[in-house]
PDB file of C-alpha atoms in Angstrom:
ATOM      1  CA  UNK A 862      17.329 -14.740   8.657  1.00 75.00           C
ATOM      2  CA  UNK A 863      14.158 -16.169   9.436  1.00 79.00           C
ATOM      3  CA  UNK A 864      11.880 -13.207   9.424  1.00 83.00           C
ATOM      4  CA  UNK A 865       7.787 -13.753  10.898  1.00 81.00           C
ATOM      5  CA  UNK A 866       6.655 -11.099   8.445  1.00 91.00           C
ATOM      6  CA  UNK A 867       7.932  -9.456   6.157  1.00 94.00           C
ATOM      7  CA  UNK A 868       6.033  -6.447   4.604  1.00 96.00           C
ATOM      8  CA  UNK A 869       7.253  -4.918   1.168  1.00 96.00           C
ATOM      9  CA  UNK A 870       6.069  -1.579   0.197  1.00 95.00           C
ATOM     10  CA  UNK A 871       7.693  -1.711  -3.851  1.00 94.00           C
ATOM     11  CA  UNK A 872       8.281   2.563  -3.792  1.00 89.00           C
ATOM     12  CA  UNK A 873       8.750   2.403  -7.592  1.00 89.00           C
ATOM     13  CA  UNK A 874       6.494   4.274  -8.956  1.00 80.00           C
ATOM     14  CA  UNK A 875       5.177   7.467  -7.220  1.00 72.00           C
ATOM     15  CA  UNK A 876       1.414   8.576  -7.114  1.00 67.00           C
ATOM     16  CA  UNK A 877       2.195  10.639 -10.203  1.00 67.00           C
ATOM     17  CA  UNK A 878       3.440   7.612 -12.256  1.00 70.00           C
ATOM     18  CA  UNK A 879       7.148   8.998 -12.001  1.00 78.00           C
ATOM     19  CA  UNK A 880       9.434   5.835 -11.945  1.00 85.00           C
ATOM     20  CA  UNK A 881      11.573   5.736  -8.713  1.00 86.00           C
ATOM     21  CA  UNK A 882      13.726   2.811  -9.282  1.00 89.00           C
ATOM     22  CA  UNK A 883      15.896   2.185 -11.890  1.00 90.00           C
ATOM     23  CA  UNK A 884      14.888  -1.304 -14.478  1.00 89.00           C
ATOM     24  CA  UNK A 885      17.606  -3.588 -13.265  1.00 93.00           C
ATOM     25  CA  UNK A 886      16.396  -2.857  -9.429  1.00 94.00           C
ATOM     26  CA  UNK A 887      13.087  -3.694 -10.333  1.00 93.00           C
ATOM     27  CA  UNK A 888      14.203  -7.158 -11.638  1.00 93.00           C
ATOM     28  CA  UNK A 889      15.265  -7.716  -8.207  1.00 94.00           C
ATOM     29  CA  UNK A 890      12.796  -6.323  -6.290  1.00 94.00           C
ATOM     30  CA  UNK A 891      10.410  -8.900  -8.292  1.00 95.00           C
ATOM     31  CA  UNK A 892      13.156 -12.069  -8.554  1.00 95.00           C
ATOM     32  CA  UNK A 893      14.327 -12.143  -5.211  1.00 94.00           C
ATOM     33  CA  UNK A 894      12.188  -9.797  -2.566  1.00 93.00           C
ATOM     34  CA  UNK A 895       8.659 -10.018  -3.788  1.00 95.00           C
ATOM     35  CA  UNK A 896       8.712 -13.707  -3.557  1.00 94.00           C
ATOM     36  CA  UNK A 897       9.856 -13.148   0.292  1.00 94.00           C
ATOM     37  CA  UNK A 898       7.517 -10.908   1.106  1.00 95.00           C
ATOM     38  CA  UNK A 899       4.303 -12.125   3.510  1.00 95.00           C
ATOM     39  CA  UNK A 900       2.414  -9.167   1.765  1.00 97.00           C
ATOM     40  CA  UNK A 901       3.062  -6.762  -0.828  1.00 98.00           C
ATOM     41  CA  UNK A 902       1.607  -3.075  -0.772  1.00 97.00           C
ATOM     42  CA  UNK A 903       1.858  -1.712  -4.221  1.00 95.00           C
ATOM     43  CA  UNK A 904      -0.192   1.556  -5.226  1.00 91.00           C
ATOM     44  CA  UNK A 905      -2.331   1.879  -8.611  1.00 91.00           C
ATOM     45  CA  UNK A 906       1.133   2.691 -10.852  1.00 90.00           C
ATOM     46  CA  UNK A 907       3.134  -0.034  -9.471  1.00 93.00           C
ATOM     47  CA  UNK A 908       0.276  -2.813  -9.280  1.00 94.00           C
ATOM     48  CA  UNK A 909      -0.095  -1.762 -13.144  1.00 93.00           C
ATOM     49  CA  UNK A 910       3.854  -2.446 -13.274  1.00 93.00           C
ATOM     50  CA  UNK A 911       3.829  -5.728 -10.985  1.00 96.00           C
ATOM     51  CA  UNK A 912       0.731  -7.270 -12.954  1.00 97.00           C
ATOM     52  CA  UNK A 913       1.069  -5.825 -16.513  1.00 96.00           C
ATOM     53  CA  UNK A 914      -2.280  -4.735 -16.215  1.00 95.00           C
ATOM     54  CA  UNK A 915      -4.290  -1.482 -16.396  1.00 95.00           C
ATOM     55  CA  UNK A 916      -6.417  -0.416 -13.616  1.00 93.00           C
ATOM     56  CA  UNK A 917      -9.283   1.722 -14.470  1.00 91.00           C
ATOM     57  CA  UNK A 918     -11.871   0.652 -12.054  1.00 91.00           C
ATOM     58  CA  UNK A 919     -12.295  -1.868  -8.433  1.00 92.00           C
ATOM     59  CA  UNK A 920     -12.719  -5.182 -10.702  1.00 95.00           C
ATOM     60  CA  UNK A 921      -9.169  -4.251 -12.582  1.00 95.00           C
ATOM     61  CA  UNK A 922      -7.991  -3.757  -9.041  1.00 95.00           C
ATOM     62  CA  UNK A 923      -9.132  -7.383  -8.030  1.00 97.00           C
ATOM     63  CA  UNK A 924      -7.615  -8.718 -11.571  1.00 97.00           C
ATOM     64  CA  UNK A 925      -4.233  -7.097 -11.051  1.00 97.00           C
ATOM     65  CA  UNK A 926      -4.057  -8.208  -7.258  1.00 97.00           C
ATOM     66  CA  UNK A 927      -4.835 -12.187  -8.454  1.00 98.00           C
ATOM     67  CA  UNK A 928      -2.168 -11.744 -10.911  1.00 98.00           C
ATOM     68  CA  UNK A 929       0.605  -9.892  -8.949  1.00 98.00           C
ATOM     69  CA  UNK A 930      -0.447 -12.910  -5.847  1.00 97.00           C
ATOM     70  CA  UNK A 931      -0.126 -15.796  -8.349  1.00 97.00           C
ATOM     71  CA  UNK A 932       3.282 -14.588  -9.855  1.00 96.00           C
ATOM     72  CA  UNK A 933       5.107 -13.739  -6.586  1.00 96.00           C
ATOM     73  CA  UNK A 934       3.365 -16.135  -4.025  1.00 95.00           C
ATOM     74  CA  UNK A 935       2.190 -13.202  -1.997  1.00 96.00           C
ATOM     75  CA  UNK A 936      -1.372 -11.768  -0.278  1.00 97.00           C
ATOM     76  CA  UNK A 937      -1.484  -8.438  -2.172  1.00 98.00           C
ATOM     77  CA  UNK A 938      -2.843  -5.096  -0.583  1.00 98.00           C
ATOM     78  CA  UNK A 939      -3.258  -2.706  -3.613  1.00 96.00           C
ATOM     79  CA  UNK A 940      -3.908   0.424  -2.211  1.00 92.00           C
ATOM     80  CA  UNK A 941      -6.540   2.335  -3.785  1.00 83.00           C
ATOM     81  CA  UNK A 942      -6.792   6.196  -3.911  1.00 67.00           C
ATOM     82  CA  UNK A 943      -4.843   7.456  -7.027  1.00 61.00           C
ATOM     83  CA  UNK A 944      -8.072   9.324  -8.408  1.00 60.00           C
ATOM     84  CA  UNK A 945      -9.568   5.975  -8.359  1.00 63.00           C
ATOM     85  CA  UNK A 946     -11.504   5.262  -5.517  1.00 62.00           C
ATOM     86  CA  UNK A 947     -11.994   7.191  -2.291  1.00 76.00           C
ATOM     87  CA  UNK A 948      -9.139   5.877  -0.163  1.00 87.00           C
ATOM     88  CA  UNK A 949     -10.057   2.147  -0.428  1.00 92.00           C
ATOM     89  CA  UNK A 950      -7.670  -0.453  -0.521  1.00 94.00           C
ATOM     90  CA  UNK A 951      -8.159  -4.417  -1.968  1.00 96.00           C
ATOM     91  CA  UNK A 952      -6.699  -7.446   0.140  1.00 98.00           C
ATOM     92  CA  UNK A 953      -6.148 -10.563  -2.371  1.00 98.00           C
ATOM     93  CA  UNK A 954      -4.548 -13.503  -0.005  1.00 96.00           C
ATOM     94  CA  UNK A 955      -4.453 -15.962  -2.749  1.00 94.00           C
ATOM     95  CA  UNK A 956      -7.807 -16.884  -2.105  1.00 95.00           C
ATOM     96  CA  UNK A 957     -10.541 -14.213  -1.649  1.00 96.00           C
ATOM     97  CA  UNK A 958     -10.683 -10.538  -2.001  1.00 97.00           C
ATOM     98  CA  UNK A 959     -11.674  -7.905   0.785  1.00 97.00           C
ATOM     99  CA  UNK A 960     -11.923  -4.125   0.918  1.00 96.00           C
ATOM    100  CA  UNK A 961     -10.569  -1.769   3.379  1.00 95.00           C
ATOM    101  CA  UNK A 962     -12.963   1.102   2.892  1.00 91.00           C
ATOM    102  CA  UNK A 963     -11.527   4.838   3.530  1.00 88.00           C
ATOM    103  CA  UNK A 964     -11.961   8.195   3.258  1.00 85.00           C
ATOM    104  CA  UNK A 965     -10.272  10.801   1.080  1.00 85.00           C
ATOM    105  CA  UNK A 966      -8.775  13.432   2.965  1.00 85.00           C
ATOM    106  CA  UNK A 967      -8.174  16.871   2.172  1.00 83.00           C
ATOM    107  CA  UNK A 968      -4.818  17.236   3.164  1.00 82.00           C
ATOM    108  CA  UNK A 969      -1.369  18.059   0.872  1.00 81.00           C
ATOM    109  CA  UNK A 970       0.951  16.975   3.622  1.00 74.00           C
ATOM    110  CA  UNK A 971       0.412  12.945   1.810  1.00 79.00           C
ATOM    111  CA  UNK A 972       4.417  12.389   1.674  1.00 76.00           C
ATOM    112  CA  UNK A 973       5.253   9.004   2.887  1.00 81.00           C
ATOM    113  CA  UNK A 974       1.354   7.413   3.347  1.00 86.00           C
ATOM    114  CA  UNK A 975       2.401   4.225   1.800  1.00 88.00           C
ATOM    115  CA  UNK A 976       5.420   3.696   3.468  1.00 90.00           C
ATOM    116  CA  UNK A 977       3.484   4.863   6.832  1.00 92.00           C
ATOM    117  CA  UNK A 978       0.845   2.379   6.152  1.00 94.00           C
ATOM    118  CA  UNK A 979       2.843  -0.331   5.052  1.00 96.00           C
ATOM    119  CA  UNK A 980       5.314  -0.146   8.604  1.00 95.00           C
ATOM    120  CA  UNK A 981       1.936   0.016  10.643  1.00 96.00           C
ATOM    121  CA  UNK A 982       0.724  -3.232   9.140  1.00 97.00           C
ATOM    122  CA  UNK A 983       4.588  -4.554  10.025  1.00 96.00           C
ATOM    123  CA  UNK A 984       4.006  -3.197  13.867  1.00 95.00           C
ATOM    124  CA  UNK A 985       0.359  -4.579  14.015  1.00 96.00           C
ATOM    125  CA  UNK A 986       1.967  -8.454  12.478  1.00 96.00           C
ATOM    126  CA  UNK A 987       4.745  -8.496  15.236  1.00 95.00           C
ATOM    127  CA  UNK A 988       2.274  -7.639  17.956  1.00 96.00           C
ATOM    128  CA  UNK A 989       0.814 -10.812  16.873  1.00 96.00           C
ATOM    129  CA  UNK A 990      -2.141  -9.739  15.205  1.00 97.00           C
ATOM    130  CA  UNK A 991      -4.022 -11.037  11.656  1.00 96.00           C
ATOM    131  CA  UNK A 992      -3.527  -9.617   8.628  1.00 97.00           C
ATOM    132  CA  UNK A 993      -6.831  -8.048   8.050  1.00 97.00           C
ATOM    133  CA  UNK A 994      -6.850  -6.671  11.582  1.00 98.00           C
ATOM    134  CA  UNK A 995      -3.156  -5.652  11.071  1.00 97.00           C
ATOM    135  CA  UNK A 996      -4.505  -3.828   8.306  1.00 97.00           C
ATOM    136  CA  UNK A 997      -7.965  -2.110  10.075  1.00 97.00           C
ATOM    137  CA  UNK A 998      -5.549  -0.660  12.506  1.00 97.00           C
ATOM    138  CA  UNK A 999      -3.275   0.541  10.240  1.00 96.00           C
ATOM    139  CA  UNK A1000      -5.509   2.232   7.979  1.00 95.00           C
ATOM    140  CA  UNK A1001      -7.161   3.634  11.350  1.00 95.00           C
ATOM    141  CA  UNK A1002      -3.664   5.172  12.596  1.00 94.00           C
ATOM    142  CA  UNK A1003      -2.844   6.715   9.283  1.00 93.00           C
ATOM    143  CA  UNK A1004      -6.210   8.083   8.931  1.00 92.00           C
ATOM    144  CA  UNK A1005      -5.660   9.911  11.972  1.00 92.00           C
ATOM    145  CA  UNK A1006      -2.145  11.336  10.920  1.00 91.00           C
ATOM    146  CA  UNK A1007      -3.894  12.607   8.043  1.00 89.00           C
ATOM    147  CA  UNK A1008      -6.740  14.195   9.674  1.00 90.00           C
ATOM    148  CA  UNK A1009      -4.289  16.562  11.923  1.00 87.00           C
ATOM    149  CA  UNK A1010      -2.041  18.850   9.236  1.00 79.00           C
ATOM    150  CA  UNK A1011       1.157  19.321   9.770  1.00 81.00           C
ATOM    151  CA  UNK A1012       2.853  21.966   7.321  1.00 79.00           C
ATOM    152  CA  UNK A1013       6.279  22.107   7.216  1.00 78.00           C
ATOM    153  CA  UNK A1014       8.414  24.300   4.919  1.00 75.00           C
ATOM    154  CA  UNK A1015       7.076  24.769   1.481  1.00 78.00           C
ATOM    155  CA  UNK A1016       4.948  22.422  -0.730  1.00 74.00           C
ATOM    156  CA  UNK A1017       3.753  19.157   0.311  1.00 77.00           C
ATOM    157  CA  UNK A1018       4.885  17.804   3.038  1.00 76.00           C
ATOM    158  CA  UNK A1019       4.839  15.008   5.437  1.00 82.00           C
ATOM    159  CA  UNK A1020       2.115  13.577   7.332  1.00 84.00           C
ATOM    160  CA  UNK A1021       1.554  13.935  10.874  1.00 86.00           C
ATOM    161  CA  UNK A1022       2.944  10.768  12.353  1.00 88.00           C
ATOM    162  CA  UNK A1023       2.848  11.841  15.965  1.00 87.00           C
ATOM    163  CA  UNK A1024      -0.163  12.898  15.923  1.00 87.00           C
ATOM    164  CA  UNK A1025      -2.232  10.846  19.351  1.00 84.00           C
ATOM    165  CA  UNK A1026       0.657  12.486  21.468  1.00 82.00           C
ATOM    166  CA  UNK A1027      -0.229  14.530  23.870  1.00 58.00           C
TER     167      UNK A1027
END
């Protein structure tokens, strides 16, 4: 179809390493989207999936993100968090690495942060900005739904994505 950019957030394995897609659908994901994709936004469980390797600290981070960019043809944004690191995420574009430093926020309402950050770098692409500053402005916006709770019903929630409206 032509698309500019296309931005693939994998959603296969949640934060708590619980497998949310099925084998056979990720043998797709990685023969026929990943290789599509302009960037790929994996967390720590699924960049240990993608790259068959384990991440215990940043330089495994940086290791797994050359692999995962090599075997699919993609930058790589592994996002970091996951007990890891604070809330810093790796850009690996094939040719360098860069860090996206953050904050950890104490907030339960953390459904959907991936997929919230992954669609702001998509907005920030069509509105013809770079990658890295795509990225900055993302991880600015979801920052700020983060740092205004919003609790609905019981448990963890979702984040607060309308949170600048007034």
């Amino acid at each position: 179809y032509g698309a500019g950019h296309i931005v693939v957030d994998p959603v296969m394995m949640s934060t708590s390493g619980s497998k949310l897609l099925k084998d056979n659908a990720i043998d797709v994901l990685k023969a026929k989207l990943l290789p599509l994709a302009e960037i790929v936004t994996p967390n720590i469980p699924e960049t240990e999936l993608l790259s068959d390797t384990a991440i215990r600290d940043d330089k495994d981070m940086e290791k797994a993100a050359q692999i995962i960019s090599g075997r699919y043809g993609c930058t790589v944004l592994c996002k970091g968090g996951h007990n890891l690191n604070d809330a810093n995420d790796l850009l690996y574009d094939g040719k360098a690495c860069r860090w996206f430093f953050g904050k950890r926020i104490d907030n339960p309402n953390t459904h959907g942060t991936g997929c919230t950050l992954s669609s702001a770098i998509a907005c920030r692409l069509a509105e013809g900005k770079s990658l890295p500053q795509s990225i900055k402005e993302a991880k600015t916006y979801l920052t700020g739904a983060l740092n205004t709770p919003l609790d609905l019903g019981k448990g963890n929630g979702p984040l607060n994505h309308m949170y600048a409206l007034s």
